PDB file of N, CA and C in Angstrom:
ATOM      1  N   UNK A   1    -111.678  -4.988 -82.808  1.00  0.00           N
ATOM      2  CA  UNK A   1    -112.958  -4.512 -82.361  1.00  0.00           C
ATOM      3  C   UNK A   1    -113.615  -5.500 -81.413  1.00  0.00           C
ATOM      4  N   UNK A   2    -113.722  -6.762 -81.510  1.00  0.00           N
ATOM      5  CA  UNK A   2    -114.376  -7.747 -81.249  1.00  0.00           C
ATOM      6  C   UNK A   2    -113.547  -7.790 -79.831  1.00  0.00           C
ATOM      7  N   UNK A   3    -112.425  -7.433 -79.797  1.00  0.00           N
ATOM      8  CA  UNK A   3    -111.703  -7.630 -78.553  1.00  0.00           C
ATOM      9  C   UNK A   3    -112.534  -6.487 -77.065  1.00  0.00           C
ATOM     10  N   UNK A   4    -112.104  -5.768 -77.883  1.00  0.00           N
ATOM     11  CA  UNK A   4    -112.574  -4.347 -76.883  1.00  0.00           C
ATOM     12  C   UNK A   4    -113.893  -3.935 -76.446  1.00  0.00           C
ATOM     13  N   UNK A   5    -114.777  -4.786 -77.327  1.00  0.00           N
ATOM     14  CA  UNK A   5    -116.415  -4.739 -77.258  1.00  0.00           C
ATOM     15  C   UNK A   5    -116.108  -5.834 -76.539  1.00  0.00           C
ATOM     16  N   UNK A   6    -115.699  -6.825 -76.445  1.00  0.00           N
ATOM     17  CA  UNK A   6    -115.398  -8.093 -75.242  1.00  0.00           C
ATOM     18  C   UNK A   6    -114.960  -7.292 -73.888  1.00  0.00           C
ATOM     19  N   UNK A   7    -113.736  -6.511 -73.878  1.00  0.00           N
ATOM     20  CA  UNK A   7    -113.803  -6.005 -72.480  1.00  0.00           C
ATOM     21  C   UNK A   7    -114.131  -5.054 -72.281  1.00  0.00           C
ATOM     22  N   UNK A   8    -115.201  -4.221 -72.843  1.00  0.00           N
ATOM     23  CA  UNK A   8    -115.983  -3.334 -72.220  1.00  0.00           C
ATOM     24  C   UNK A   8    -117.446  -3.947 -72.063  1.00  0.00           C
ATOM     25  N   UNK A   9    -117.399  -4.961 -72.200  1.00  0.00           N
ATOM     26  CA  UNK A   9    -118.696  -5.594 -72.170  1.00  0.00           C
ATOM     27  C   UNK A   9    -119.758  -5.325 -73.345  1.00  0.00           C
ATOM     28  N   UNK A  10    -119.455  -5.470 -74.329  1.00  0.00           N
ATOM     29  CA  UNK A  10    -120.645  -4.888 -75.499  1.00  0.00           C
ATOM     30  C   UNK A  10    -120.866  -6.122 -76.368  1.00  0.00           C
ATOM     31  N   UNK A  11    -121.920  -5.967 -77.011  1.00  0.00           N
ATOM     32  CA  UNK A  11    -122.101  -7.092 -78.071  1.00  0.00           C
ATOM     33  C   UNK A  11    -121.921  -5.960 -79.363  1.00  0.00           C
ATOM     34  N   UNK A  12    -121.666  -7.168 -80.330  1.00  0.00           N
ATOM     35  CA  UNK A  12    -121.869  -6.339 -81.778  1.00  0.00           C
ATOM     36  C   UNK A  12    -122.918  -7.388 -82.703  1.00  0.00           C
ATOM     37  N   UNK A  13    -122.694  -6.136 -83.455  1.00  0.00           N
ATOM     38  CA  UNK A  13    -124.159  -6.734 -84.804  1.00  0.00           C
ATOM     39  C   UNK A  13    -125.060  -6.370 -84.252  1.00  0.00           C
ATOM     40  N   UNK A  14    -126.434  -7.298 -84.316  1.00  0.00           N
ATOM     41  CA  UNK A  14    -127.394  -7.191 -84.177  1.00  0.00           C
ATOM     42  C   UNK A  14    -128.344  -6.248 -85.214  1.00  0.00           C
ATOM     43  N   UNK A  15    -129.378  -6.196 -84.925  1.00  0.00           N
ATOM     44  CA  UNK A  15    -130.493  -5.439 -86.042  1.00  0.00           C
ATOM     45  C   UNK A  15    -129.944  -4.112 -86.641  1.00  0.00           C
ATOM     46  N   UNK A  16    -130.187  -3.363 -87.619  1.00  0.00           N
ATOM     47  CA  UNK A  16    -129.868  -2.162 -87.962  1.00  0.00           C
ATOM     48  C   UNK A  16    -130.579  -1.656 -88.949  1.00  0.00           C
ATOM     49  N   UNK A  17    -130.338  -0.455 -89.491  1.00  0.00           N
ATOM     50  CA  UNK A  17    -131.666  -0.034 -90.431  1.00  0.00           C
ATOM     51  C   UNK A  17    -130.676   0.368 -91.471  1.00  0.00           C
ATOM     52  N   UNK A  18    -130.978   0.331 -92.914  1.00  0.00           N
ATOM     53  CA  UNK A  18    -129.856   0.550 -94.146  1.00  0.00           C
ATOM     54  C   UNK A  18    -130.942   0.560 -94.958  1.00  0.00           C
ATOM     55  N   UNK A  19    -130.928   2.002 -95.810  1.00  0.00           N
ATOM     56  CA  UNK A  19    -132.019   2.801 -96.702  1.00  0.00           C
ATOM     57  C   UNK A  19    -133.279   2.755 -96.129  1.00  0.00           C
ATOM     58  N   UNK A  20    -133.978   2.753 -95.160  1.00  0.00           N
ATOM     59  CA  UNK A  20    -135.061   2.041 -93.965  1.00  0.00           C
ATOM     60  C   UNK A  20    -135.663   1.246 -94.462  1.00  0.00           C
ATOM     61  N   UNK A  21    -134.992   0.108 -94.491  1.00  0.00           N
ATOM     62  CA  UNK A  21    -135.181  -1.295 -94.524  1.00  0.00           C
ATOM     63  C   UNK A  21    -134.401  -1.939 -93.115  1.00  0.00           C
ATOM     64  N   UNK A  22    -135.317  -2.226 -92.158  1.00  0.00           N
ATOM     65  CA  UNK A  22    -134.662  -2.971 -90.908  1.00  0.00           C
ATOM     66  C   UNK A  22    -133.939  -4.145 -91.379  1.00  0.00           C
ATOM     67  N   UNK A  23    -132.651  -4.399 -91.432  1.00  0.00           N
ATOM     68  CA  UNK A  23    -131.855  -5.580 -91.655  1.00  0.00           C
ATOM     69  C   UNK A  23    -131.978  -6.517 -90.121  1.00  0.00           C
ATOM     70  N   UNK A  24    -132.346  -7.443 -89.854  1.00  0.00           N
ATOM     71  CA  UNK A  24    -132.223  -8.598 -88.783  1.00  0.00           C
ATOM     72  C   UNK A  24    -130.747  -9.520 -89.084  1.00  0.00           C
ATOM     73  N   UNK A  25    -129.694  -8.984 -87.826  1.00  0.00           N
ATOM     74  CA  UNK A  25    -128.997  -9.791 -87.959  1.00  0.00           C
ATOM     75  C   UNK A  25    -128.448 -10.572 -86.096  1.00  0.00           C
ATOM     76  N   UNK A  26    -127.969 -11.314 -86.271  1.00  0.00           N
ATOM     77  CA  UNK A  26    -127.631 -11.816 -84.752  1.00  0.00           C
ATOM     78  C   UNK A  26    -126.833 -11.141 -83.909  1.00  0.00           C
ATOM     79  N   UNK A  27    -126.746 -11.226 -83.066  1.00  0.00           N
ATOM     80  CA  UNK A  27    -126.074 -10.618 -81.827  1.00  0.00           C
ATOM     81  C   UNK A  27    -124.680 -11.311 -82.030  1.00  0.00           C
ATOM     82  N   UNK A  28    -123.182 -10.779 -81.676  1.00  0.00           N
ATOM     83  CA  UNK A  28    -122.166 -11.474 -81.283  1.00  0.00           C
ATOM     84  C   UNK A  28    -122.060 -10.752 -79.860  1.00  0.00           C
ATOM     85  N   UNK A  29    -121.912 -11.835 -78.976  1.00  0.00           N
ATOM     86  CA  UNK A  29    -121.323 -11.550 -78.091  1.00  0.00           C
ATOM     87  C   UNK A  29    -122.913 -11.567 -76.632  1.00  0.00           C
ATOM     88  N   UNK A  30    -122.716 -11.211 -75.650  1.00  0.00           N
ATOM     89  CA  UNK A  30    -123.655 -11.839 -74.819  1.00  0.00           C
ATOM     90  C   UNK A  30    -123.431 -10.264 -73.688  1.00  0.00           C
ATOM     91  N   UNK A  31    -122.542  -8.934 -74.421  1.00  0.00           N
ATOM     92  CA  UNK A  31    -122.960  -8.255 -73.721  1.00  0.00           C
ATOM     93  C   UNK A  31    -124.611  -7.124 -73.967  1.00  0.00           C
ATOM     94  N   UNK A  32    -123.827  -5.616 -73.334  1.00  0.00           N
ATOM     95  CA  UNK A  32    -125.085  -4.885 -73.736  1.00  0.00           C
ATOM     96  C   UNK A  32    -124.901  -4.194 -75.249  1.00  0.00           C
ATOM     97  N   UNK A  33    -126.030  -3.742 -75.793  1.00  0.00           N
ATOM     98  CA  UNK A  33    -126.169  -3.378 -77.020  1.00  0.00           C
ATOM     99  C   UNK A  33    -125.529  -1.905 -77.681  1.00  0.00           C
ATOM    100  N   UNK A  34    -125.690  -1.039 -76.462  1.00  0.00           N
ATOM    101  CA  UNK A  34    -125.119   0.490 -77.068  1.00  0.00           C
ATOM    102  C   UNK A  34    -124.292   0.940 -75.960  1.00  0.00           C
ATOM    103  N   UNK A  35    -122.992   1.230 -76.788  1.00  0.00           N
ATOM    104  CA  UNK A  35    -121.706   2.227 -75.814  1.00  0.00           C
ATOM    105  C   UNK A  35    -122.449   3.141 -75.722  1.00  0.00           C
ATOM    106  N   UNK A  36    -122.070   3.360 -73.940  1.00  0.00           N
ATOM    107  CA  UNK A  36    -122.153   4.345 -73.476  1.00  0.00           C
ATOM    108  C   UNK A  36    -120.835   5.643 -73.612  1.00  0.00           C
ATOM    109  N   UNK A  37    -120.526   6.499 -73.521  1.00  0.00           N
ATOM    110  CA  UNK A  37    -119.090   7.824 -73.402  1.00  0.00           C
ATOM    111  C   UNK A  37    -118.667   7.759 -72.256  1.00  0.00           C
ATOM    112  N   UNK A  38    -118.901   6.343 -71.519  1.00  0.00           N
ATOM    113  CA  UNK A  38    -117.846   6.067 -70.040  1.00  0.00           C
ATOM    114  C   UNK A  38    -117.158   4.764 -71.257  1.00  0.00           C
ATOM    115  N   UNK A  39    -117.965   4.037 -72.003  1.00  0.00           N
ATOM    116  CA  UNK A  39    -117.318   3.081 -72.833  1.00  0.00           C
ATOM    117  C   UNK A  39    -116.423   3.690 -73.643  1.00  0.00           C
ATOM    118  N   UNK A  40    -116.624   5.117 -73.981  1.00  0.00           N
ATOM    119  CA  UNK A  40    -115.665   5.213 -75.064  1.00  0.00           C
ATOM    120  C   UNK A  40    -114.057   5.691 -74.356  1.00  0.00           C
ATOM    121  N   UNK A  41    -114.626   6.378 -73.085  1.00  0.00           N
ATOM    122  CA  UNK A  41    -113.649   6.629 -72.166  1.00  0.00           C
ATOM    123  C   UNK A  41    -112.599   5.297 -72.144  1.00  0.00           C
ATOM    124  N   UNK A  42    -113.412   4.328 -71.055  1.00  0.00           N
ATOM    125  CA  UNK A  42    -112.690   3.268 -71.116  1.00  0.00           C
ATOM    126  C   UNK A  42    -111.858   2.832 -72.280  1.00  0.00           C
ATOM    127  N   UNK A  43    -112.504   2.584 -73.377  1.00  0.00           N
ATOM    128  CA  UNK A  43    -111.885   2.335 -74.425  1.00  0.00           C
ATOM    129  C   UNK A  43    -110.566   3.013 -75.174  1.00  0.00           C
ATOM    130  N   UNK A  44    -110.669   4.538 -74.704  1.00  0.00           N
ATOM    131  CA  UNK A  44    -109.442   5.304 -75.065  1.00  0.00           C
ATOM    132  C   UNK A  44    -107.884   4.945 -74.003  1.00  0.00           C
ATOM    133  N   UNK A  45    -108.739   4.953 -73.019  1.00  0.00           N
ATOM    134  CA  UNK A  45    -107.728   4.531 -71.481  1.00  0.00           C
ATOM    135  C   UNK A  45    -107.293   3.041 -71.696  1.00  0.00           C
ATOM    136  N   UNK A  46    -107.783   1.873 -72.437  1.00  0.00           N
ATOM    137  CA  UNK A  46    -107.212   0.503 -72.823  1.00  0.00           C
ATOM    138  C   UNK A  46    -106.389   1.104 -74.227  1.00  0.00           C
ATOM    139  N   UNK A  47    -106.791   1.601 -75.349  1.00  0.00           N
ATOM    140  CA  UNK A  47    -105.734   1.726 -76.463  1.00  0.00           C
ATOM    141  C   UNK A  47    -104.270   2.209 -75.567  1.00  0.00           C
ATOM    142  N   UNK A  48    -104.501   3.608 -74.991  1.00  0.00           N
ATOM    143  CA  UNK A  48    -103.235   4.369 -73.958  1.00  0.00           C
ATOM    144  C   UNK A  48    -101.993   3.148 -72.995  1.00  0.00           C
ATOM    145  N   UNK A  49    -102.991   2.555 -72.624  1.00  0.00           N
ATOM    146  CA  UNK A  49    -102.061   1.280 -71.804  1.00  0.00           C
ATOM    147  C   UNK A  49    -101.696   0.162 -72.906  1.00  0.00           C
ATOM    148  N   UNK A  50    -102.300   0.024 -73.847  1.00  0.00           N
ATOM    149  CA  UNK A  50    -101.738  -0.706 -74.327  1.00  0.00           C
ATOM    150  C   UNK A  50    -100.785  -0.547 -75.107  1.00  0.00           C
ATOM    151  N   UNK A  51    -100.788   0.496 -75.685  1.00  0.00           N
ATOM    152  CA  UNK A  51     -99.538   1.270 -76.754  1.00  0.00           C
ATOM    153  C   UNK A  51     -98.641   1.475 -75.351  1.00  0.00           C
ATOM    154  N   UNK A  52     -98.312   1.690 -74.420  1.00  0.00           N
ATOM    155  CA  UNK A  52     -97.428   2.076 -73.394  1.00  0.00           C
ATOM    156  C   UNK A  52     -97.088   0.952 -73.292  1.00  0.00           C
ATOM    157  N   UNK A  53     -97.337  -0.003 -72.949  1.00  0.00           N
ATOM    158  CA  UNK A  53     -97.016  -1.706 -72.755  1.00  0.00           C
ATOM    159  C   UNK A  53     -96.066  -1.799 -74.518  1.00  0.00           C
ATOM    160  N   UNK A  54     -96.743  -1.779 -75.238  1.00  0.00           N
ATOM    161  CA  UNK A  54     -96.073  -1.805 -76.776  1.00  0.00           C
ATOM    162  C   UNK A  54     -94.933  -1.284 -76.691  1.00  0.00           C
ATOM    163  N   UNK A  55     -94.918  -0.168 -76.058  1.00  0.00           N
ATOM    164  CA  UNK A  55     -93.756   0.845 -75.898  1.00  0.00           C
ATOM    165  C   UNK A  55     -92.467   0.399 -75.308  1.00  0.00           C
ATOM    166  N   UNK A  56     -92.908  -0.528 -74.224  1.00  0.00           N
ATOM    167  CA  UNK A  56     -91.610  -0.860 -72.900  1.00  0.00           C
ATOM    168  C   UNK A  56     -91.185  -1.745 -73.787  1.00  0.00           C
ATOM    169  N   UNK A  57     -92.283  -2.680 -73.989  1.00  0.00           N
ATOM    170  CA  UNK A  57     -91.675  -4.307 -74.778  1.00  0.00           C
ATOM    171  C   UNK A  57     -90.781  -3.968 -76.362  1.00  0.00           C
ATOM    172  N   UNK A  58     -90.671  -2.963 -76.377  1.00  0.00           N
ATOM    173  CA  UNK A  58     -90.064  -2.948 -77.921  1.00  0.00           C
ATOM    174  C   UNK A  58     -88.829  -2.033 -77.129  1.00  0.00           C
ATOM    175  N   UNK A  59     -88.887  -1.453 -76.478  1.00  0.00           N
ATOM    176  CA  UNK A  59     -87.802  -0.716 -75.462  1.00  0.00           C
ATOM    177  C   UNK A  59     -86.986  -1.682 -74.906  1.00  0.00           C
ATOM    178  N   UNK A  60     -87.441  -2.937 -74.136  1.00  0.00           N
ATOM    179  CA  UNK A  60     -86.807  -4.129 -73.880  1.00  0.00           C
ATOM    180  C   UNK A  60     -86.113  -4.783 -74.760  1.00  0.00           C
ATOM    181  N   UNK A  61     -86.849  -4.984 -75.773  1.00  0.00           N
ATOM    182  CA  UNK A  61     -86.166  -5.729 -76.965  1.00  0.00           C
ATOM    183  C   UNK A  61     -84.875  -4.845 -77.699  1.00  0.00           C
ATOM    184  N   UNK A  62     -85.176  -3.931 -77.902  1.00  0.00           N
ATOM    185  CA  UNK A  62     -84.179  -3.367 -78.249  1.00  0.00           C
ATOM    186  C   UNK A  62     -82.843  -3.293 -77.197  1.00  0.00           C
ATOM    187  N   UNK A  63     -83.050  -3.328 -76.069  1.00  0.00           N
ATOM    188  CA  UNK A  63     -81.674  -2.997 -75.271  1.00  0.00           C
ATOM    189  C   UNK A  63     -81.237  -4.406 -74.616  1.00  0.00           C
ATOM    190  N   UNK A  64     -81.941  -5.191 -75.303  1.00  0.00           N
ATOM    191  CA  UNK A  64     -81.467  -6.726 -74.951  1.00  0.00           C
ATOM    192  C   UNK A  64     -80.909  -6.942 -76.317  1.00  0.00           C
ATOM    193  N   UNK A  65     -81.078  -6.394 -77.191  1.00  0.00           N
ATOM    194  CA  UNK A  65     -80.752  -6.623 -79.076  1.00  0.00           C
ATOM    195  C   UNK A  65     -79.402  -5.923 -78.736  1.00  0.00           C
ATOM    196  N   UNK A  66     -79.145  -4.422 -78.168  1.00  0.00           N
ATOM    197  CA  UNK A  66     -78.101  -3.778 -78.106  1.00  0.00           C
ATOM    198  C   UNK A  66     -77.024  -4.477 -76.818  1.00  0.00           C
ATOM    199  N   UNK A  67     -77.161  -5.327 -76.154  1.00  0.00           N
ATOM    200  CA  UNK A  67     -76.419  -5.549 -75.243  1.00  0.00           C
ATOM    201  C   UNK A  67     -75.123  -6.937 -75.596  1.00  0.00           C
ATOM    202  N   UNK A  68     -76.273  -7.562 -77.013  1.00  0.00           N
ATOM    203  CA  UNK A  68     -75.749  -8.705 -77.839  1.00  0.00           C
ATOM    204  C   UNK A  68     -74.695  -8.103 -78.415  1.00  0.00           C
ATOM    205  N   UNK A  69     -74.691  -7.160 -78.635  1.00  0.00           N
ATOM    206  CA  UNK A  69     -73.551  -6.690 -79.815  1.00  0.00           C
ATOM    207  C   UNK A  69     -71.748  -6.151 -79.168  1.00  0.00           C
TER     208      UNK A  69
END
């Protein structure tokens, strides 16, 4: 989480309300406070590339594993 709120630019934590009692807690991170649905976009389009990247590199490994034999 902490990753992806890093490159979409977001902070986490901060204040929140639980049984409405405002809880005060700190900010992580030094972006903005609420995803926007271009963030969540983005965010679906980084999981997609990254499982595809997951994909080749275990595709690699394997036909460098099969070439040993």
């Amino acid at each position: 989480q902490a990753a992806f709120a890093g490159a979409l630019g977001l902070a986490l934590g901060g204040p929140y309300r639980r049984g409405g009692v405002t809880i005060t807690e700190t900010w992580i991170g030094q972006g903005r406070a609420r995803a926007s649905s271009t963030d969540l976009n983005r965010a679906a389009a980084m999981f997609v590339v990254a499982t595809l990247l997951l994909a080749a590199l275990l595709a690699l490994l394997m036909a460098a594993l099969a070439s040993l034999r």
